[in-house]
Amino acid sequence: MRAMTVTPGKADSARLGEVAEPPAEDGSVLVEGLFTGICGTDLELVSGHFGTGRPGHDQLVIGHESLGRVLEAPAGSGFATGDLVAGVVRRPDPEPCPACARGEWDFCRNGRYTERGIKEMDGYGAERWRVDPYFAVPVPAELGSLGVLVEPASVLTKCWEQIDVVGRRSWYGPEHVLITGAGPIGLLAAMVARQRGYDVHVLDRMRDGLKPELVRALGANYLTDLSELPVVPDVVVEATGVGQVVFDCAKLLGPAGVMCLIGISPGPASIDVQLDALIRQLVVRNVAVFGVVNAAKRHYADAVDVLQAADPAWLRRLITRTVPLSDWPSALVREPDDIKVVVDLLA
Ligand code: BGC
């Protein structure tokens, strides 16, 4: 069958590969792949800086943002032929560590977790894939192809859950939220923030085009320079991973502010900062800065909820380009108005 393959550790190795049918050990639910989304992690995989193949294999099937349709599922699995399904990315480490043992593989403590399409497991970018029902997320039929956004949205539902957990260390009633970066993650963060009723401000470099339109359509404020921010943010969701932006935003936070780092930039980059002045500000204001990655199973269910609560027309505009599997490497070449690019696994 056809699949999106790379050779981990080798740059520019993205190919339309011919691979064996998915092995039974991947799980009892057999799925026809419909769509897979491309994100920054895939670009890193393709650059050869990141990623590991299944043990004994030098090729990796990539694709961790998935949507498929069930072809075969055993009785009692909770799935039936024809159901839409998305796959969970991470698997707990075999030991397991205390976090993995309680289903919080996203907080794995020993780094021995595996990830579909990223680390030691083939991904979902194939005409067919298998998954264990426990790691399969039911996608309501009404979401249709928008179900491909479940995985990126799961990272955001985790992000907001963790902001709440950190925020509740003291009095907590966030009002003003700053989001930096209007890519898929920043836009989904803004969408959830608006669903929660916050006053939302989104910073990005793009002066015009789809990004400001999508932000304004949410009822949020769009800015291209932090000096335009009219409020003191209670919460910052930082999705650019750019050191200077992180530094500038951390300084802006109000007392008991919370800043969640969710983006990584390819780097390496260095900036000159007055770190002692920043430390003073963070300390005297009780500011918390923390990072999040990946998602546990509950965050995927929450992701389905936030996508169902969203305007489907708005979500459809996030997917700016659909590339056929036959030509999938062209999904890796960034075009100016790209937000989320997906690969159509049936084409
Ligand atoms: C995925 C996460 C994954 C991370 C690092 C991200 O793009 O959304 O699930 O843990 O990459 O591998």
GROMACS .gro file of C-alpha atoms and ligand atoms in nm:
model
  359
    1MET     CA    1   0.000   0.000   0.000
    2ARG     CA    2   0.104   0.363  -0.044
    3ALA     CA    3   0.236   0.562   0.253
    4MET     CA    4   0.414   0.886   0.346
    5THR     CA    5   0.767   0.772   0.428
    6VAL     CA    6   1.088   0.932   0.545
    7THR     CA    7   1.429   0.793   0.637
    8PRO     CA    8   1.488   0.921   0.992
    9GLY     CA    9   1.810   1.115   1.028
   10LYS     CA   10   1.835   1.179   0.652
   11ALA     CA   11   1.737   1.518   0.512
   12ASP     CA   12   1.499   1.544   0.214
   13SER     CA   13   1.400   1.178   0.230
   14ALA     CA   14   1.023   1.236   0.202
   15ARG     CA   15   0.886   0.980  -0.048
   16LEU     CA   16   0.564   0.820  -0.161
   17GLY     CA   17   0.662   0.480  -0.023
   18GLU     CA   18   0.528   0.132  -0.088
   19VAL     CA   19   0.497  -0.045   0.247
   20ALA     CA   20   0.350  -0.371   0.383
   21GLU     CA   21  -0.006  -0.387   0.515
   22PRO     CA   22  -0.026  -0.268   0.880
   23PRO     CA   23   0.090  -0.541   1.121
   24ALA     CA   24  -0.164  -0.704   1.355
   25GLU     CA   25   0.049  -0.593   1.653
   26ASP     CA   26  -0.054  -0.230   1.585
   27GLY     CA   27  -0.408  -0.309   1.704
   28SER     CA   28  -0.732  -0.491   1.630
   29VAL     CA   29  -0.908  -0.200   1.457
   30LEU     CA   30  -0.827  -0.177   1.086
   31VAL     CA   31  -0.877   0.172   0.945
   32GLU     CA   32  -0.884   0.323   0.600
   33GLY     CA   33  -0.674   0.642   0.617
   34LEU     CA   34  -0.866   0.950   0.502
   35PHE     CA   35  -0.657   1.254   0.594
   36THR     CA   36  -0.342   1.338   0.782
   37GLY     CA   37  -0.239   1.690   0.882
   38ILE     CA   38   0.113   1.829   0.844
   39CYS     CA   39   0.271   2.026   1.130
   40GLY     CA   40   0.609   2.164   1.235
   41THR     CA   41   0.707   1.827   1.380
   42ASP     CA   42   0.670   1.668   1.035
   43LEU     CA   43   0.893   1.939   0.887
   44GLU     CA   44   1.155   1.856   1.151
   45LEU     CA   45   1.122   1.484   1.072
   46VAL     CA   46   1.174   1.554   0.705
   47SER     CA   47   1.476   1.775   0.777
   48GLY     CA   48   1.640   1.470   0.938
   49HIS     CA   49   1.684   1.636   1.279
   50PHE     CA   50   1.431   1.430   1.462
   51GLY     CA   51   1.244   1.098   1.454
   52THR     CA   52   1.324   0.727   1.484
   53GLY     CA   53   1.196   0.433   1.283
   54ARG     CA   54   1.029   0.119   1.414
   55PRO     CA   55   1.310  -0.100   1.557
   56GLY     CA   56   1.489  -0.273   1.270
   57HIS     CA   57   1.341  -0.045   1.004
   58ASP     CA   58   1.520   0.246   0.841
   59GLN     CA   59   1.197   0.389   0.699
   60LEU     CA   60   0.931   0.560   0.907
   61VAL     CA   61   0.572   0.614   0.798
   62ILE     CA   62   0.496   0.963   0.922
   63GLY     CA   63   0.162   1.132   0.997
   64HIS     CA   64   0.043   1.179   1.355
   65GLU     CA   65  -0.260   1.405   1.294
   66SER     CA   66  -0.504   1.145   1.170
   67LEU     CA   67  -0.854   1.079   1.048
   68GLY     CA   68  -0.973   0.747   0.913
   69ARG     CA   69  -1.278   0.527   0.863
   70VAL     CA   70  -1.304   0.190   1.037
   71LEU     CA   71  -1.284  -0.106   0.798
   72GLU     CA   72  -1.288  -0.385   1.057
   73ALA     CA   73  -1.333  -0.379   1.433
   74PRO     CA   74  -1.385  -0.669   1.673
   75ALA     CA   75  -1.714  -0.696   1.862
   76GLY     CA   76  -1.693  -0.517   2.195
   77SER     CA   77  -1.424  -0.276   2.074
   78GLY     CA   78  -1.666   0.019   2.077
   79PHE     CA   79  -1.611   0.069   1.703
   80ALA     CA   80  -1.803  -0.050   1.397
   81THR     CA   81  -1.730  -0.053   1.024
   82GLY     CA   82  -1.779   0.294   0.879
   83ASP     CA   83  -1.710   0.490   1.202
   84LEU     CA   84  -1.477   0.790   1.181
   85VAL     CA   85  -1.175   0.759   1.405
   86ALA     CA   86  -0.859   0.950   1.501
   87GLY     CA   87  -0.553   0.783   1.655
   88VAL     CA   88  -0.376   0.885   1.975
   89VAL     CA   89  -0.011   0.979   1.907
   90ARG     CA   90   0.180   0.862   2.214
   91ARG     CA   91   0.206   0.518   2.375
   92PRO     CA   92   0.320   0.472   2.736
   93ASP     CA   93   0.668   0.342   2.798
   94PRO     CA   94   0.686  -0.033   2.862
   95GLU     CA   95   0.812   0.005   3.220
   96PRO     CA   96   0.584   0.208   3.289
   97CYS     CA   97   0.690   0.524   3.471
   98PRO     CA   98   0.451   0.662   3.739
   99ALA     CA   99   0.295   0.908   3.493
  100CYS     CA  100   0.244   0.651   3.214
  101ALA     CA  101   0.104   0.406   3.470
  102ARG     CA  102  -0.187   0.642   3.533
  103GLY     CA  103  -0.254   0.714   3.165
  104GLU     CA  104  -0.057   1.038   3.162
  105TRP     CA  105   0.190   0.933   2.894
  106ASP     CA  106   0.204   1.297   2.789
  107PHE     CA  107   0.398   1.349   3.116
  108CYS     CA  108   0.624   1.043   3.067
  109ARG     CA  109   0.912   1.069   3.314
  110ASN     CA  110   1.174   0.845   3.155
  111GLY     CA  111   1.146   0.935   2.786
  112ARG     CA  112   1.085   0.574   2.683
  113TYR     CA  113   0.740   0.647   2.540
  114THR     CA  114   0.685   0.589   2.168
  115GLU     CA  115   0.488   0.804   1.922
  116ARG     CA  116   0.302   0.710   1.604
  117GLY     CA  117   0.473   0.865   1.305
  118ILE     CA  118   0.748   1.023   1.517
  119LYS     CA  119   0.931   0.789   1.754
  120GLU     CA  120   0.975   0.415   1.698
  121MET     CA  121   0.624   0.355   1.561
  122ASP     CA  122   0.485   0.397   1.212
  123GLY     CA  123   0.231   0.675   1.177
  124TYR     CA  124  -0.109   0.725   1.025
  125GLY     CA  125   0.001   0.860   0.686
  126ALA     CA  126  -0.091   0.545   0.496
  127GLU     CA  127  -0.381   0.403   0.298
  128ARG     CA  128  -0.455   0.169   0.589
  129TRP     CA  129  -0.350   0.162   0.953
  130ARG     CA  130  -0.429  -0.038   1.261
  131VAL     CA  131  -0.485   0.086   1.611
  132ASP     CA  132  -0.573  -0.061   1.949
  133PRO     CA  133  -0.929   0.049   2.039
  134TYR     CA  134  -0.797   0.208   2.361
  135PHE     CA  135  -0.585   0.445   2.150
  136ALA     CA  136  -0.862   0.519   1.899
  137VAL     CA  137  -1.077   0.830   1.943
  138PRO     CA  138  -1.435   0.820   1.810
  139VAL     CA  139  -1.500   1.115   1.579
  140PRO     CA  140  -1.867   1.213   1.537
  141ALA     CA  141  -1.986   1.182   1.175
  142GLU     CA  142  -2.099   1.550   1.181
  143LEU     CA  143  -1.735   1.661   1.205
  144GLY     CA  144  -1.653   1.481   0.879
  145SER     CA  145  -1.313   1.577   0.738
  146LEU     CA  146  -1.268   1.836   1.018
  147GLY     CA  147  -1.192   1.537   1.240
  148VAL     CA  148  -0.833   1.568   1.114
  149LEU     CA  149  -0.808   1.863   1.357
  150VAL     CA  150  -0.872   1.642   1.664
  151GLU     CA  151  -0.502   1.580   1.734
  152PRO     CA  152  -0.385   1.944   1.711
  153ALA     CA  153  -0.691   2.047   1.914
  154SER     CA  154  -0.600   1.787   2.179
  155VAL     CA  155  -0.271   1.967   2.240
  156LEU     CA  156  -0.475   2.283   2.303
  157THR     CA  157  -0.730   2.125   2.534
  158LYS     CA  158  -0.434   1.997   2.735
  159CYS     CA  159  -0.280   2.345   2.729
  160TRP     CA  160  -0.597   2.510   2.868
  161GLU     CA  161  -0.646   2.236   3.128
  162GLN     CA  162  -0.291   2.290   3.250
  163ILE     CA  163  -0.332   2.670   3.254
  164ASP     CA  164  -0.634   2.617   3.481
  165VAL     CA  165  -0.438   2.381   3.706
  166VAL     CA  166  -0.151   2.630   3.740
  167GLY     CA  167  -0.387   2.928   3.770
  168ARG     CA  168  -0.573   2.771   4.062
  169ARG     CA  169  -0.266   2.794   4.285
  170SER     CA  170  -0.428   3.123   4.399
  171TRP     CA  171  -0.731   3.334   4.321
  172TYR     CA  172  -0.807   3.265   3.955
  173GLY     CA  173  -1.035   3.451   3.718
  174PRO     CA  174  -0.857   3.519   3.389
  175GLU     CA  175  -1.005   3.789   3.171
  176HIS     CA  176  -0.743   3.902   2.919
  177VAL     CA  177  -0.555   3.645   2.711
  178LEU     CA  178  -0.263   3.705   2.475
  179ILE     CA  179  -0.183   3.442   2.214
  180THR     CA  180   0.139   3.470   2.017
  181GLY     CA  181   0.149   3.313   1.671
  182ALA     CA  182  -0.153   3.276   1.443
  183GLY     CA  183  -0.066   2.938   1.295
  184PRO     CA  184  -0.297   2.639   1.351
  185ILE     CA  185  -0.198   2.608   1.719
  186GLY     CA  186  -0.236   2.980   1.796
  187LEU     CA  187  -0.568   2.998   1.611
  188LEU     CA  188  -0.706   2.689   1.786
  189ALA     CA  189  -0.587   2.834   2.119
  190ALA     CA  190  -0.777   3.154   2.038
  191MET     CA  191  -1.086   2.956   1.938
  192VAL     CA  192  -1.092   2.773   2.275
  193ALA     CA  193  -1.022   3.100   2.461
  194ARG     CA  194  -1.321   3.265   2.291
  195GLN     CA  195  -1.540   2.963   2.372
  196ARG     CA  196  -1.441   3.026   2.734
  197GLY     CA  197  -1.554   3.388   2.701
  198TYR     CA  198  -1.213   3.555   2.744
  199ASP     CA  199  -1.103   3.886   2.592
  200VAL     CA  200  -0.853   3.751   2.336
  201HIS     CA  201  -0.560   3.924   2.160
  202VAL     CA  202  -0.354   3.743   1.896
  203LEU     CA  203  -0.009   3.858   1.784
  204ASP     CA  204   0.142   3.755   1.451
  205ARG     CA  205   0.379   3.904   1.192
  206MET     CA  206   0.137   3.885   0.896
  207ARG     CA  207  -0.018   4.228   0.833
  208ASP     CA  208  -0.307   4.110   0.617
  209GLY     CA  209  -0.459   3.798   0.465
  210LEU     CA  210  -0.638   3.506   0.621
  211LYS     CA  211  -0.480   3.513   0.969
  212PRO     CA  212  -0.620   3.854   1.076
  213GLU     CA  213  -0.953   3.763   0.916
  214LEU     CA  214  -0.978   3.437   1.111
  215VAL     CA  215  -0.881   3.608   1.437
  216ARG     CA  216  -1.139   3.885   1.390
  217ALA     CA  217  -1.406   3.631   1.290
  218LEU     CA  218  -1.364   3.483   1.640
  219GLY     CA  219  -1.435   3.823   1.794
  220ALA     CA  220  -1.071   3.856   1.899
  221ASN     CA  221  -0.824   4.143   1.850
  222TYR     CA  222  -0.535   4.103   1.602
  223LEU     CA  223  -0.200   4.280   1.651
  224THR     CA  224   0.132   4.277   1.474
  225ASP     CA  225   0.329   4.452   1.750
  226LEU     CA  226   0.313   4.401   2.126
  227SER     CA  227   0.303   4.778   2.176
  228GLU     CA  228  -0.054   4.763   2.035
  229LEU     CA  229  -0.173   4.538   2.320
  230PRO     CA  230  -0.436   4.743   2.507
  231VAL     CA  231  -0.451   4.526   2.823
  232VAL     CA  232  -0.229   4.355   3.080
  233PRO     CA  233  -0.266   3.982   3.002
  234ASP     CA  234  -0.363   3.737   3.277
  235VAL     CA  235  -0.268   3.443   3.054
  236VAL     CA  236  -0.026   3.412   2.760
  237VAL     CA  237  -0.030   3.114   2.526
  238GLU     CA  238   0.304   3.129   2.343
  239ALA     CA  239   0.293   2.938   2.016
  240THR     CA  240   0.589   3.087   1.825
  241GLY     CA  241   0.879   2.941   2.025
  242VAL     CA  242   1.077   3.253   1.934
  243GLY     CA  243   1.304   3.351   2.225
  244GLN     CA  244   1.254   3.726   2.189
  245VAL     CA  245   0.874   3.690   2.182
  246VAL     CA  246   0.879   3.464   2.489
  247PHE     CA  247   1.098   3.713   2.674
  248ASP     CA  248   0.888   4.016   2.576
  249CYS     CA  249   0.560   3.846   2.673
  250ALA     CA  250   0.687   3.716   3.006
  251LYS     CA  251   0.762   4.078   3.104
  252LEU     CA  252   0.405   4.185   3.022
  253LEU     CA  253   0.221   3.942   3.249
  254GLY     CA  254   0.020   4.082   3.537
  255PRO     CA  255   0.039   3.964   3.901
  256ALA     CA  256  -0.027   3.587   3.932
  257GLY     CA  257  -0.009   3.565   3.553
  258VAL     CA  258   0.035   3.233   3.377
  259MET     CA  259   0.229   3.175   3.057
  260CYS     CA  260   0.208   2.846   2.872
  261LEU     CA  261   0.481   2.767   2.619
  262ILE     CA  262   0.347   2.540   2.347
  263GLY     CA  263   0.568   2.620   2.046
  264ILE     CA  264   0.924   2.527   1.955
  265SER     CA  265   1.120   2.712   1.689
  266PRO     CA  266   1.373   2.524   1.478
  267GLY     CA  267   1.660   2.732   1.623
  268PRO     CA  268   1.928   2.748   1.742
  269ALA     CA  269   1.899   3.121   1.803
  270SER     CA  270   2.040   3.340   2.075
  271ILE     CA  271   1.927   3.674   2.210
  272ASP     CA  272   2.080   3.913   2.458
  273VAL     CA  273   1.848   3.955   2.754
  274GLN     CA  274   1.852   4.125   3.091
  275LEU     CA  275   1.764   3.800   3.265
  276ASP     CA  276   1.803   3.930   3.619
  277ALA     CA  277   1.546   4.204   3.550
  278LEU     CA  278   1.305   3.944   3.411
  279ILE     CA  279   1.359   3.716   3.711
  280ARG     CA  280   1.278   4.007   3.944
  281GLN     CA  281   0.954   4.073   3.756
  282LEU     CA  282   0.850   3.707   3.757
  283VAL     CA  283   0.926   3.672   4.128
  284VAL     CA  284   0.759   3.987   4.257
  285ARG     CA  285   0.447   3.915   4.047
  286ASN     CA  286   0.420   3.542   4.126
  287VAL     CA  287   0.425   3.469   3.753
  288ALA     CA  288   0.429   3.104   3.638
  289VAL     CA  289   0.587   3.007   3.305
  290PHE     CA  290   0.558   2.643   3.199
  291GLY     CA  291   0.567   2.421   2.890
  292VAL     CA  292   0.329   2.158   2.753
  293VAL     CA  293   0.362   1.886   2.493
  294ASN     CA  294   0.145   1.604   2.361
  295ALA     CA  295  -0.191   1.498   2.510
  296ALA     CA  296  -0.349   1.222   2.719
  297LYS     CA  297  -0.662   1.037   2.616
  298ARG     CA  298  -0.903   1.272   2.796
  299HIS     CA  299  -0.766   1.568   2.599
  300TYR     CA  300  -0.867   1.402   2.271
  301ALA     CA  301  -1.227   1.366   2.396
  302ASP     CA  302  -1.217   1.733   2.502
  303ALA     CA  303  -1.081   1.818   2.156
  304VAL     CA  304  -1.383   1.658   1.991
  305ASP     CA  305  -1.605   1.872   2.217
  306VAL     CA  306  -1.434   2.203   2.134
  307LEU     CA  307  -1.441   2.123   1.761
  308GLN     CA  308  -1.811   2.040   1.780
  309ALA     CA  309  -1.878   2.366   1.962
  310ALA     CA  310  -1.691   2.566   1.695
  311ASP     CA  311  -1.827   2.719   1.375
  312PRO     CA  312  -1.758   2.453   1.108
  313ALA     CA  313  -1.721   2.720   0.839
  314TRP     CA  314  -1.445   2.884   1.046
  315LEU     CA  315  -1.272   2.548   1.100
  316ARG     CA  316  -1.287   2.472   0.727
  317ARG     CA  317  -1.100   2.798   0.656
  318LEU     CA  318  -0.813   2.676   0.877
  319ILE     CA  319  -0.745   2.398   0.627
  320THR     CA  320  -0.598   2.606   0.349
  321ARG     CA  321  -0.461   2.331   0.124
  322THR     CA  322  -0.532   1.962   0.059
  323VAL     CA  323  -0.261   1.768  -0.121
  324PRO     CA  324  -0.312   1.418  -0.271
  325LEU     CA  325  -0.112   1.133  -0.121
  326SER     CA  326   0.039   1.073  -0.466
  327ASP     CA  327   0.214   1.413  -0.438
  328TRP     CA  328   0.237   1.443  -0.057
  329PRO     CA  329   0.593   1.591  -0.040
  330SER     CA  330   0.446   1.911  -0.190
  331ALA     CA  331   0.257   1.953   0.140
  332LEU     CA  332   0.596   2.022   0.301
  333VAL     CA  333   0.668   2.328   0.086
  334ARG     CA  334   0.523   2.628   0.266
  335GLU     CA  335   0.301   2.858   0.062
  336PRO     CA  336   0.237   3.218   0.177
  337ASP     CA  337  -0.125   3.175   0.292
  338ASP     CA  338  -0.081   2.824   0.438
  339ILE     CA  339  -0.232   2.761   0.776
  340LYS     CA  340  -0.310   2.389   0.803
  341VAL     CA  341  -0.214   2.169   0.509
  342VAL     CA  342  -0.358   1.817   0.498
  343VAL     CA  343  -0.285   1.513   0.285
  344ASP     CA  344  -0.580   1.331   0.123
  345LEU     CA  345  -0.488   0.965   0.167
  346LEU     CA  346  -0.747   0.847  -0.085
  347ALA     CA  347  -0.608   1.057  -0.372
  348BGC     C1  348   0.267   1.634   1.848
  348BGC     C2  349   0.280   1.574   1.985
  348BGC     C3  350   0.419   1.513   2.002
  348BGC     C4  351   0.524   1.617   1.968
  348BGC     C5  352   0.668   1.571   1.986
  348BGC     C6  353   0.379   1.728   1.821
  348BGC     O1  354   0.369   1.778   1.691
  348BGC     O2  355   0.144   1.703   1.839
  348BGC     O3  356   0.181   1.477   2.006
  348BGC     O4  357   0.435   1.469   2.134
  348BGC     O5  358   0.504   1.663   1.838
  348BGC     O6  359   0.700   1.452   1.923
   0.00000   0.00000   0.00000
